[in-house]
Structure formats: C-alpha cells, structure tokens
Amino acid sequence: MPGTGLILGIESSCDETAAAIVERGARTLSSVVASQIATHARYGGVVPELASREHLRAIVPVVRAALAQANVTLGDLDAIAVTSGPGLAGALLVGITYAKALAFASGLPLIDVNHLEGHIHAVLLNEQETQPRVLRLATLAQDDSCYENMGGEPALALVVSGGHTHLYLARPADGSWTYSLVGRTLDDAAGEAYDKVAKLLGFGYPGGPWIDALALHGNPHAVPFAFSQIKTKLHLAGKAPRTKAARTAPIANLDPHFLFSFSGIKTAVLRYVELHNLRPEAESRRDALFTGPDVPARPTVEAALATCDPQTLDLIASFQHAVVGDLMKKTFAAAESLGVRRVLVTGGVAANRELRQRFTAEGSARGVRISFPTLALSTDNAAMIAAAAWPRLQAGRFADSSLSADPSLALGR
Ligand code: KG4
Ligand code: ZN
C-alpha cells in the first residue's frame, strides 16, 4: 500500500487529552499526553464536566505538539484515528469533533477506534518497538500487516483500568485481530477499587500509584481479604450489569470462573477502616497532603509514608495483594481453559509493580508468555489509538461523517 503509513491518533475518552503520530502501527514518532490529574485530584475521581472543559482547552495544543514533535504536517499523514468509545460522552465528543474537522479540512480518512482495542494494541506496539532492529525495519518496509510477525498466535488480553476489567480472546485474522469476550467485572473495575480505597484512606486521585508505592512498606498477608467465587450462571443470566463500567458487554454466556467483582473488597476495606478507627488518620492525611493553599501539586511518597501508621500500610499491602491475586487466578484459569500460551496485560492498573512481578513469575512457571506495555503506554495515550488504526487503514475501513461518541461501546462479542 503506498503512502507514508503515518497515522495521527487522538484520545479523549476520560481524563487525558492525548495525540500521537505512529508509523505503520510499529514506530512512535511522538506521543503527547496532557493529564488532568491536578484538576480531578481533590475530588477523588474524574468529574465529567470538568474533563470536557479541560479537553476543549488542551486538544488543539496537544495535536499541534504531536505533529511538531514528530516533525510532520497533516500533509504527511495517511489517516486520522480517534477514540469513539467507551468513555465519557462529553469527553469523547471533544476528540471526535476535532478529528472530524481535521479530516474534513485535510481530506484524510477518519478511523474510529475502540478504546479497549487501543489498550490491547499498546502491548503490540511496544513489542514492535522492542523487537530487534533488523526485523523491525523489515516490518516497517513491508506493506502487509506488521502483525504477521506476531506469529499468528491467539492471546488472552486482560484490560485492567479505571473503567474496565475485561478478558478478551484476541485472534489474529487477515492482518488484524478479532476479539471475543471471555470475562469481565460485574461491578467496579479494579482501578476503580484502587481509586475508591485510596480516596477512603485520604489519598488523591488517581489512587493506583499511591497504593502501588505504599504497599511496598506493608505486610501483604496482614489482612486476609478473600474473593468469593461467583458460583452459578443462573443468577446472572439476563440480569443487567450493576454499574455503568460493567455495561459494555453482556454477561449471560460467560463462564462465572472468569467474572470479576471488586465492590466487595472495597466494602471490606471500609469496614476495616471503621473497625480499627483509621478514619481520623485518613482525614488528617487528606488535609496535610492534598488540601490547603500551600500543598505541592503532587506530594512525594516519603511525605505520604510519614502520615501512615503500620496498620494502614498493612491494609494497603493486603488490599493490593488480594486484588492482584484475584486478577491472576482468573486470568490464568481462562488461559488454561482456552489453551492459550500468551497473555497481554494492559490498562492503567497494568502499571502496577506487584501485578507485573507476580504475573511474570506465574507466567514463567506455567510456560505462558506475559507481555505488558511500557509504563507510559499502560495508562491512557494516543499512540495505542494510532497503532490500533493501522490494520483498519490497510483494510480501508473508515468512519463516515456521522461518527459520534458511543460511551458504552463494546469490543468483540
Ligand atoms: O487506563 P487508564 O489510564 O484509564 C482508563 O481507561 O480507565 O487507567 C487509570 C486507572 C486508575 O484507576 C488508576 O488508579 C490506575 O489505572 N492505575 C494504577 C496504577 N497506575 C494507574 N493502579 C495500580 N497501580 C498503578 N501503578
Ligand atoms: Zn484506558
């Protein structure tokens, strides 16, 4: 296929405004992310109206910066890709409207990308970028799909983020991938549980990085949190998912062994906090670290550590140990049941140190290859959107001018 193979990706589904230029789904020329963490930190979560406003402010400079850093102009591109869902409606619309306007003005085709597929492609992009240079150059030079280098092997993908905890079977097909849903959360996403527990303990948003860093200082076996197995299909069949985050896919036909539920552990942490009277400590931590005119935008881990007594650190370490253990148990059970020897773990929670360590160790014990994105590609970014769009460009599957935001867009069947 003639052309430069350059795609501009735009991502605005939640609280990051991002743009990137990626060549043939295999080489990142630029990746710019404007985070809204400072805006949402004090609220302990993303405030949709503020997110849309911040996206409106950031979208033009972020796209310009991505073009400038890659040293390209719109005229050098082959396509513009944008996240069309799932995500916050108002936030998605900012990216979609701007991408449409750019595509219209430049005459470039527009490609709509599912955010979840983007997260999966973050791993594949990373693998492309870290493969030996000679192989990569050969990949970039050929016009066929770069994914033929991936060996045509199916993979189980765990997308674990603030909005999702979904397991997909990803199969290479005609230079692209097809996806089938294998499992997912019935209620909160794992990242949401991290964020809610962190908020309860007086830490800012996002909570995952705080818990990740502080868990290193506690005893992971101090509080024996347990996940009860979701037992029968019968009580789930035909029932609507309980939260917005869980609405992106039906549950009736899924094996209950591969279903997740994180609202119970969140409540268990709340009970532990009440029972051991940890609330006053959490409140004074919030005041000391996150409120008031003189606090730094991002307190250090050392400053946070100084506000935690050993019981809080044990609680944090035990919470994380239990969540990671549950993610591992169900993911490896699904891989075994499907006969898959390759697992991709992606999304914001995939940045977690304990998760990476334990998945990698378990994978090598079982002979299953585990792949993660880089830390920067784990959380929301636009390089993954541009990478996911590459097979679509090759197949000539473009969006039309009626493209709109789909807040509960599902991936696969
Ligand atoms: O993928 P992402 O940036 O946005 C969504 O698509 O949701 O994921 C954000 C989520 C937040 O819940 C955040 O607390 C969590 O990922 N997260 C982490 C870590 N870094 C981010 N969770 C655990 N450990 C981390 N190091
Ligand atoms: Zn995401």
Coordinates of C-alpha atoms and ligand atoms in Angstrom, one line a residue:
M1 CA 0.0 0.0 0.0
P2 CA 1.6 3.3 -1.0
G3 CA 1.7 6.2 1.5
T4 CA 3.8 7.1 4.5
G5 CA 2.0 4.8 6.9
L6 CA 1.7 7.7 9.3
I7 CA -1.4 8.0 11.5
L8 CA -2.3 10.8 13.8
G9 CA -4.1 9.3 16.9
I10 CA -6.4 11.3 19.1
E11 CA -7.6 10.1 22.5
S12 CA -10.0 12.0 24.9
S13 CA -12.2 9.3 26.5
C14 CA -11.6 10.1 30.1
D15 CA -9.1 12.5 31.8
E16 CA -6.2 12.5 29.4
T17 CA -6.1 14.6 26.3
A18 CA -3.6 12.8 24.0
A19 CA -2.3 12.9 20.4
A20 CA 0.4 10.8 18.8
I21 CA 2.0 10.0 15.4
V22 CA 2.7 6.3 14.8
E23 CA 4.2 4.8 11.7
R24 CA 2.5 1.5 10.5
G25 CA 1.5 0.5 14.0
A26 CA 5.1 -0.1 14.8
R27 CA 7.1 3.1 15.5
T28 CA 6.1 6.0 17.6
L29 CA 7.3 9.3 16.3
S30 CA 5.6 11.4 19.0
S31 CA 3.2 10.8 21.9
V32 CA 1.8 13.8 23.8
V33 CA -0.4 13.4 26.9
A34 CA -2.0 16.3 28.8
S35 CA -3.1 14.9 32.1
Q36 CA -6.0 16.4 34.1
I37 CA -4.8 14.8 37.3
A38 CA -4.4 18.2 39.0
T39 CA -8.0 19.1 38.1
H40 CA -9.6 16.0 39.5
A41 CA -7.2 15.1 42.3
R42 CA -9.1 17.0 45.0
Y43 CA -12.4 15.3 44.1
G44 CA -11.1 11.8 44.4
G45 CA -12.3 10.9 40.9
V46 CA -13.0 12.3 37.4
V47 CA -15.6 15.0 37.3
P48 CA -17.1 14.6 33.7
E49 CA -18.0 18.3 33.2
L50 CA -14.5 19.4 34.2
A51 CA -13.0 16.7 32.0
S52 CA -14.8 18.0 28.9
R53 CA -13.8 21.6 29.7
E54 CA -10.1 20.6 30.1
H55 CA -10.2 18.6 26.8
L56 CA -11.5 21.6 25.0
R57 CA -8.7 23.7 26.3
A58 CA -6.0 21.1 25.5
I59 CA -7.0 19.4 22.3
V60 CA -5.5 22.0 19.8
P61 CA -2.1 22.5 21.5
V62 CA -1.8 18.7 22.2
V63 CA -2.4 17.8 18.5
R64 CA -0.1 20.6 17.4
A65 CA 2.6 19.4 19.7
A66 CA 2.3 15.8 18.5
L67 CA 2.8 17.0 14.9
A68 CA 5.7 19.2 15.8
Q69 CA 7.5 16.6 17.9
A70 CA 7.2 14.1 15.0
N71 CA 8.3 16.8 12.6
V72 CA 5.4 16.2 10.3
T73 CA 2.5 18.1 8.9
L74 CA -1.1 17.0 8.2
G75 CA 0.0 16.6 4.5
D76 CA 2.4 13.8 5.6
L77 CA -0.3 11.7 7.2
D78 CA -2.3 8.8 5.7
A79 CA -5.1 8.9 8.2
I80 CA -6.5 10.4 11.4
A81 CA -7.7 8.0 14.1
V82 CA -9.9 8.8 17.1
T83 CA -11.3 7.0 20.1
S84 CA -15.1 6.7 19.6
G85 CA -15.9 4.9 22.9
P86 CA -16.2 3.6 25.5
G87 CA -15.8 6.6 27.8
L88 CA -17.4 9.8 29.0
A89 CA -19.7 11.2 26.3
G90 CA -18.7 14.8 26.6
A91 CA -15.0 14.0 26.7
L92 CA -15.2 11.6 23.7
L93 CA -17.1 14.2 21.7
V94 CA -14.2 16.8 22.0
G95 CA -11.8 14.4 20.4
I96 CA -14.2 13.1 17.8
T97 CA -15.4 16.6 16.7
Y98 CA -11.8 17.9 16.4
A99 CA -10.7 14.7 14.5
K100 CA -13.6 15.1 12.1
A101 CA -12.8 18.7 11.5
L102 CA -9.1 17.9 10.8
A103 CA -10.1 15.0 8.5
F104 CA -12.6 17.2 6.6
A105 CA -10.1 20.1 6.2
S106 CA -7.2 17.9 5.1
G107 CA -9.1 15.3 3.0
L108 CA -7.6 12.5 5.1
P109 CA -9.7 9.4 6.0
L110 CA -11.0 9.1 9.6
I111 CA -10.7 5.9 11.6
D112 CA -12.8 5.3 14.7
V113 CA -11.0 3.2 17.3
N114 CA -12.4 1.3 20.3
H115 CA -10.5 2.5 23.4
L116 CA -10.2 -1.1 24.7
E117 CA -8.7 -2.3 21.5
G118 CA -6.3 0.6 21.8
H119 CA -5.2 -0.7 25.2
I120 CA -4.5 -4.1 23.6
H121 CA -2.6 -2.5 20.8
A122 CA -0.4 -0.7 23.3
V123 CA 1.2 -4.1 24.1
L124 CA 1.6 -5.0 20.4
L125 CA 3.1 -1.5 19.6
N126 CA 5.6 -2.0 22.5
E127 CA 6.5 -5.4 21.2
Q128 CA 7.1 -4.0 17.7
E129 CA 9.3 -1.2 19.1
T130 CA 11.4 -3.5 21.2
Q131 CA 11.9 -6.3 18.6
P132 CA 15.4 -6.5 17.1
R133 CA 16.1 -3.5 14.8
V134 CA 16.6 -5.5 11.6
L135 CA 13.3 -7.3 12.0
R136 CA 11.6 -4.0 12.7
L137 CA 13.0 -2.3 9.7
A138 CA 11.8 -5.3 7.6
T139 CA 8.4 -4.9 9.2
L140 CA 8.2 -1.2 8.5
A141 CA 9.3 -1.7 4.9
Q142 CA 6.6 -4.2 4.1
D143 CA 3.2 -3.2 3.1
D144 CA 1.5 -6.3 4.7
S145 CA 0.4 -6.2 8.2
C146 CA 3.2 -6.0 10.8
Y147 CA 1.1 -8.3 12.9
E148 CA 2.2 -11.3 10.8
N149 CA 5.4 -11.0 12.8
M150 CA 3.4 -11.8 15.9
G151 CA 3.4 -15.4 14.9
G152 CA -0.4 -15.7 14.3
E153 CA -0.8 -16.9 17.9
P154 CA -4.0 -16.2 19.8
A155 CA -3.7 -14.3 23.0
L156 CA -5.7 -13.7 26.1
A157 CA -5.9 -10.0 26.8
L158 CA -6.6 -8.6 30.3
V159 CA -7.6 -4.9 30.0
V160 CA -7.5 -3.7 33.6
S161 CA -8.0 0.1 34.1
G162 CA -10.1 2.6 35.9
G163 CA -13.1 1.9 33.7
H164 CA -12.6 -1.8 32.8
T165 CA -11.6 -5.2 33.9
H166 CA -12.3 -7.3 30.8
L167 CA -10.7 -10.5 29.5
Y168 CA -10.7 -11.0 25.7
L169 CA -9.6 -13.8 23.5
A170 CA -7.7 -12.0 20.7
R171 CA -7.2 -13.9 17.5
P172 CA -5.1 -12.7 14.5
A173 CA -7.3 -12.6 11.4
D174 CA -6.4 -11.3 8.0
G175 CA -3.6 -9.0 9.2
S176 CA -5.9 -7.7 12.0
W177 CA -7.4 -9.1 15.2
T178 CA -10.8 -10.4 16.2
Y179 CA -12.0 -10.3 19.8
S180 CA -14.3 -12.4 21.9
L181 CA -15.3 -11.5 25.4
V182 CA -14.2 -14.2 27.9
G183 CA -14.8 -12.4 31.3
R184 CA -15.3 -9.1 32.9
T185 CA -16.3 -7.3 36.1
L186 CA -19.8 -7.4 37.3
D187 CA -19.5 -4.1 39.2
D188 CA -16.4 -2.0 39.8
A189 CA -13.3 -2.1 37.7
A190 CA -10.1 -3.0 39.5
G191 CA -8.7 0.6 39.0
E192 CA -11.9 2.0 40.4
A193 CA -11.4 -0.1 43.5
Y194 CA -7.9 1.2 43.8
D195 CA -9.2 4.8 43.4
K196 CA -12.0 4.3 45.9
V197 CA -9.8 2.7 48.6
A198 CA -7.2 5.4 48.1
K199 CA -9.8 8.1 48.5
L200 CA -11.2 6.5 51.6
L201 CA -7.7 6.5 53.1
G202 CA -7.2 10.1 52.3
F203 CA -5.0 9.9 49.1
G204 CA -5.7 11.8 46.0
Y205 CA -6.8 10.7 42.5
P206 CA -5.6 8.5 40.9
G207 CA -5.2 6.1 43.8
G208 CA -3.4 3.3 42.0
P209 CA 0.1 4.8 42.0
W210 CA -0.2 5.7 45.8
I211 CA -1.3 2.2 46.7
D212 CA 1.4 0.7 44.4
A213 CA 4.2 2.7 46.1
L214 CA 3.0 2.4 49.7
A215 CA 2.2 -1.4 49.5
L216 CA 5.9 -2.0 49.4
H217 CA 6.0 -0.9 53.1
G218 CA 3.3 -3.1 54.5
N219 CA 2.7 -6.8 55.1
P220 CA 0.6 -8.2 52.3
H221 CA -0.6 -11.1 54.5
A222 CA -1.7 -9.0 57.5
V223 CA -5.4 -8.7 56.5
P224 CA -6.8 -11.9 54.9
F225 CA -9.2 -10.4 52.2
A226 CA -11.0 -13.1 50.3
F227 CA -12.8 -13.1 47.0
S228 CA -15.8 -15.4 46.9
Q229 CA -16.1 -17.4 43.8
I230 CA -19.0 -16.3 41.6
K231 CA -20.8 -19.6 41.5
T232 CA -23.6 -20.1 39.0
K233 CA -24.5 -18.7 35.7
L234 CA -28.2 -18.9 36.6
H235 CA -28.5 -16.0 38.8
L236 CA -26.6 -13.8 36.3
A237 CA -28.4 -14.8 33.2
G238 CA -30.5 -11.9 31.8
K239 CA -29.5 -9.6 34.6
A240 CA -28.3 -6.1 33.8
P241 CA -24.7 -5.3 34.9
R242 CA -24.8 -3.3 38.1
T243 CA -22.7 -0.4 37.2
K244 CA -22.0 1.9 34.2
A245 CA -18.5 0.5 33.9
A246 CA -19.8 -3.1 33.5
R247 CA -22.4 -2.2 30.8
T248 CA -20.0 -2.6 27.9
A249 CA -20.7 -6.3 27.4
P250 CA -23.3 -9.0 28.2
I251 CA -22.6 -11.5 31.0
A252 CA -25.2 -14.2 30.4
N253 CA -23.0 -16.5 28.4
L254 CA -19.7 -16.1 30.2
D255 CA -18.1 -18.7 32.4
P256 CA -18.6 -17.5 36.0
H257 CA -15.0 -18.5 36.8
F258 CA -13.8 -15.7 34.7
L259 CA -16.1 -13.0 36.1
F260 CA -14.6 -10.4 38.5
S261 CA -16.2 -8.3 41.3
F262 CA -14.3 -5.6 43.2
S263 CA -17.1 -3.9 45.1
G264 CA -16.9 -6.4 47.9
I265 CA -13.3 -5.8 48.7
K266 CA -13.9 -2.1 48.7
T267 CA -16.6 -2.5 51.3
A268 CA -14.4 -4.9 53.3
V269 CA -11.7 -2.2 53.4
L270 CA -14.3 0.4 54.5
R271 CA -15.3 -2.0 57.4
Y272 CA -11.7 -2.5 58.4
V273 CA -11.2 1.3 58.5
E274 CA -14.2 1.8 60.7
L275 CA -13.4 -1.1 63.0
H276 CA -9.8 0.0 63.5
N277 CA -10.7 3.6 63.7
L278 CA -8.4 4.6 60.8
R279 CA -10.7 7.4 59.6
P280 CA -9.1 10.3 61.7
E281 CA -5.7 9.3 60.3
A282 CA -7.1 9.4 56.8
E283 CA -8.7 12.8 57.3
S284 CA -5.6 14.4 58.7
R285 CA -3.6 12.9 55.8
R286 CA -6.0 14.4 53.3
D287 CA -5.7 17.8 55.0
A288 CA -1.9 17.6 55.3
L289 CA -1.1 16.4 51.8
F290 CA -3.9 17.5 49.5
T291 CA -5.8 20.5 50.8
G292 CA -4.8 24.0 51.7
P293 CA -3.1 26.6 49.6
D294 CA 0.5 25.5 50.4
V295 CA 0.4 21.9 49.5
P296 CA 2.5 20.8 46.5
A297 CA 0.7 19.7 43.3
R298 CA 1.9 16.2 43.8
P299 CA 3.1 15.2 47.3
T300 CA 6.1 12.8 47.5
V301 CA 5.8 9.1 48.5
E302 CA 8.0 9.9 51.5
A303 CA 5.6 12.6 52.6
A304 CA 2.7 10.2 52.3
L305 CA 4.6 7.5 54.1
A306 CA 5.2 9.7 57.0
T307 CA 1.4 10.0 57.5
C308 CA 0.7 6.3 57.6
D309 CA 0.9 4.1 60.7
P310 CA 1.9 0.4 60.2
Q311 CA -1.7 -0.8 60.3
T312 CA -2.6 1.4 57.3
L313 CA 0.4 0.2 55.4
D314 CA -0.6 -3.4 56.1
L315 CA -4.1 -2.7 55.0
I316 CA -2.8 -1.2 51.7
A317 CA -0.4 -4.1 51.0
S318 CA -3.1 -6.7 51.8
F319 CA -5.7 -5.0 49.6
Q320 CA -3.3 -4.9 46.7
H321 CA -2.1 -8.5 47.3
A322 CA -5.7 -9.7 47.2
V323 CA -6.7 -7.7 44.0
V324 CA -3.6 -8.9 42.1
G325 CA -4.2 -12.5 43.3
D326 CA -7.7 -12.4 42.0
L327 CA -6.8 -11.0 38.7
M328 CA -4.1 -13.6 38.3
K329 CA -6.2 -16.5 39.4
K330 CA -9.0 -15.8 36.9
T331 CA -6.7 -14.8 34.0
F332 CA -4.5 -17.9 34.3
A333 CA -7.6 -20.1 34.7
A334 CA -9.0 -18.6 31.5
A335 CA -5.7 -19.0 29.6
E336 CA -5.6 -22.6 30.6
S337 CA -9.2 -23.4 29.8
L338 CA -8.8 -21.7 26.3
G339 CA -5.4 -23.4 25.7
V340 CA -3.7 -20.0 25.2
R341 CA 0.0 -19.7 25.8
R342 CA 0.2 -15.9 25.5
V343 CA -1.3 -13.3 27.8
L344 CA -1.3 -9.5 27.3
V345 CA -1.9 -7.4 30.4
T346 CA -2.8 -3.7 29.7
G347 CA -4.6 -0.6 31.0
G348 CA -3.7 1.7 33.9
V349 CA -3.5 -1.0 36.5
A350 CA -1.0 -2.9 34.4
A351 CA 1.5 -0.2 35.5
N352 CA 1.4 -1.8 39.0
R353 CA 4.7 -3.3 40.2
E354 CA 3.3 -6.2 42.2
L355 CA 1.0 -7.1 39.3
R356 CA 3.8 -7.1 36.8
Q357 CA 6.1 -9.1 39.1
R358 CA 3.5 -11.8 40.0
F359 CA 2.1 -12.2 36.5
T360 CA 5.6 -12.6 35.1
A361 CA 6.6 -15.1 37.7
E362 CA 3.4 -17.2 37.3
G363 CA 3.7 -17.0 33.5
S364 CA 7.2 -18.4 33.5
A365 CA 6.2 -21.1 36.0
R366 CA 3.4 -22.1 33.6
G367 CA 5.2 -21.6 30.3
V368 CA 2.8 -18.7 29.4
R369 CA 4.3 -15.6 27.7
I370 CA 3.2 -12.5 29.5
S371 CA 3.5 -9.1 27.9
F372 CA 2.9 -5.6 29.2
P373 CA 3.0 -2.2 27.6
T374 CA 5.7 0.3 28.8
L375 CA 4.5 2.3 31.8
A376 CA 3.8 5.3 29.6
L377 CA 1.7 3.1 27.3
S378 CA -0.2 1.4 30.2
T379 CA -2.3 4.4 31.1
D380 CA -4.3 6.3 28.5
N381 CA -2.4 7.6 25.5
A382 CA -3.0 8.2 21.8
A383 CA -0.1 6.1 20.4
M384 CA -2.2 3.0 21.2
I385 CA -5.1 4.5 19.2
A386 CA -2.9 5.3 16.2
A387 CA -1.4 1.7 16.4
A388 CA -4.9 0.1 16.5
A389 CA -5.9 2.1 13.5
W390 CA -3.1 0.7 11.2
P391 CA -4.8 -2.6 10.3
R392 CA -8.0 -0.6 9.7
L393 CA -6.2 1.7 7.3
Q394 CA -4.8 -1.3 5.4
A395 CA -8.3 -2.8 5.2
G396 CA -9.8 0.6 4.1
R397 CA -12.3 0.5 6.9
F398 CA -13.1 4.2 7.6
A399 CA -15.6 6.1 9.6
D400 CA -18.1 8.4 7.9
S401 CA -19.1 11.9 8.8
S402 CA -21.9 10.6 11.0
L403 CA -19.4 9.2 13.6
S404 CA -20.4 10.0 17.1
A405 CA -19.4 9.1 20.7
D406 CA -20.5 5.8 22.0
P407 CA -20.0 5.8 25.8
S408 CA -20.7 2.1 26.2
L409 CA -19.1 0.8 23.0
A410 CA -18.4 -2.9 23.4
L411 CA -15.4 -4.8 22.0
G412 CA -16.0 -8.1 20.2
R413 CA -18.9 -10.3 21.0
Ligands
KG4_1 O1 -6.1 3.2 31.5 P1 -6.3 4.3 32.4 O2 -5.3 5.5 32.3 O3 -7.7 5.0 32.2 C1 -8.8 4.2 32.0 O4 -9.1 3.8 30.8 O5 -9.5 3.9 33.0 O6 -6.3 3.7 33.9 C2 -6.4 4.6 35.0 C3 -6.5 3.7 36.2 C4 -6.9 4.5 37.5 O7 -7.9 3.8 38.2 C5 -5.5 4.4 38.3 O8 -5.7 4.4 39.7 C6 -5.0 3.1 37.8 O9 -5.3 3.0 36.4 N1 -3.5 3.0 38.0 C7 -2.9 2.1 38.8 C8 -1.5 2.4 38.7 N2 -1.3 3.4 37.8 C9 -2.6 3.8 37.4 N3 -3.4 1.1 39.5 C10 -2.5 0.4 40.2 N4 -1.2 0.6 40.2 C11 -0.6 1.6 39.4 N5 0.7 1.8 39.4
ZN2 ZN -8.0 3.5 29.3

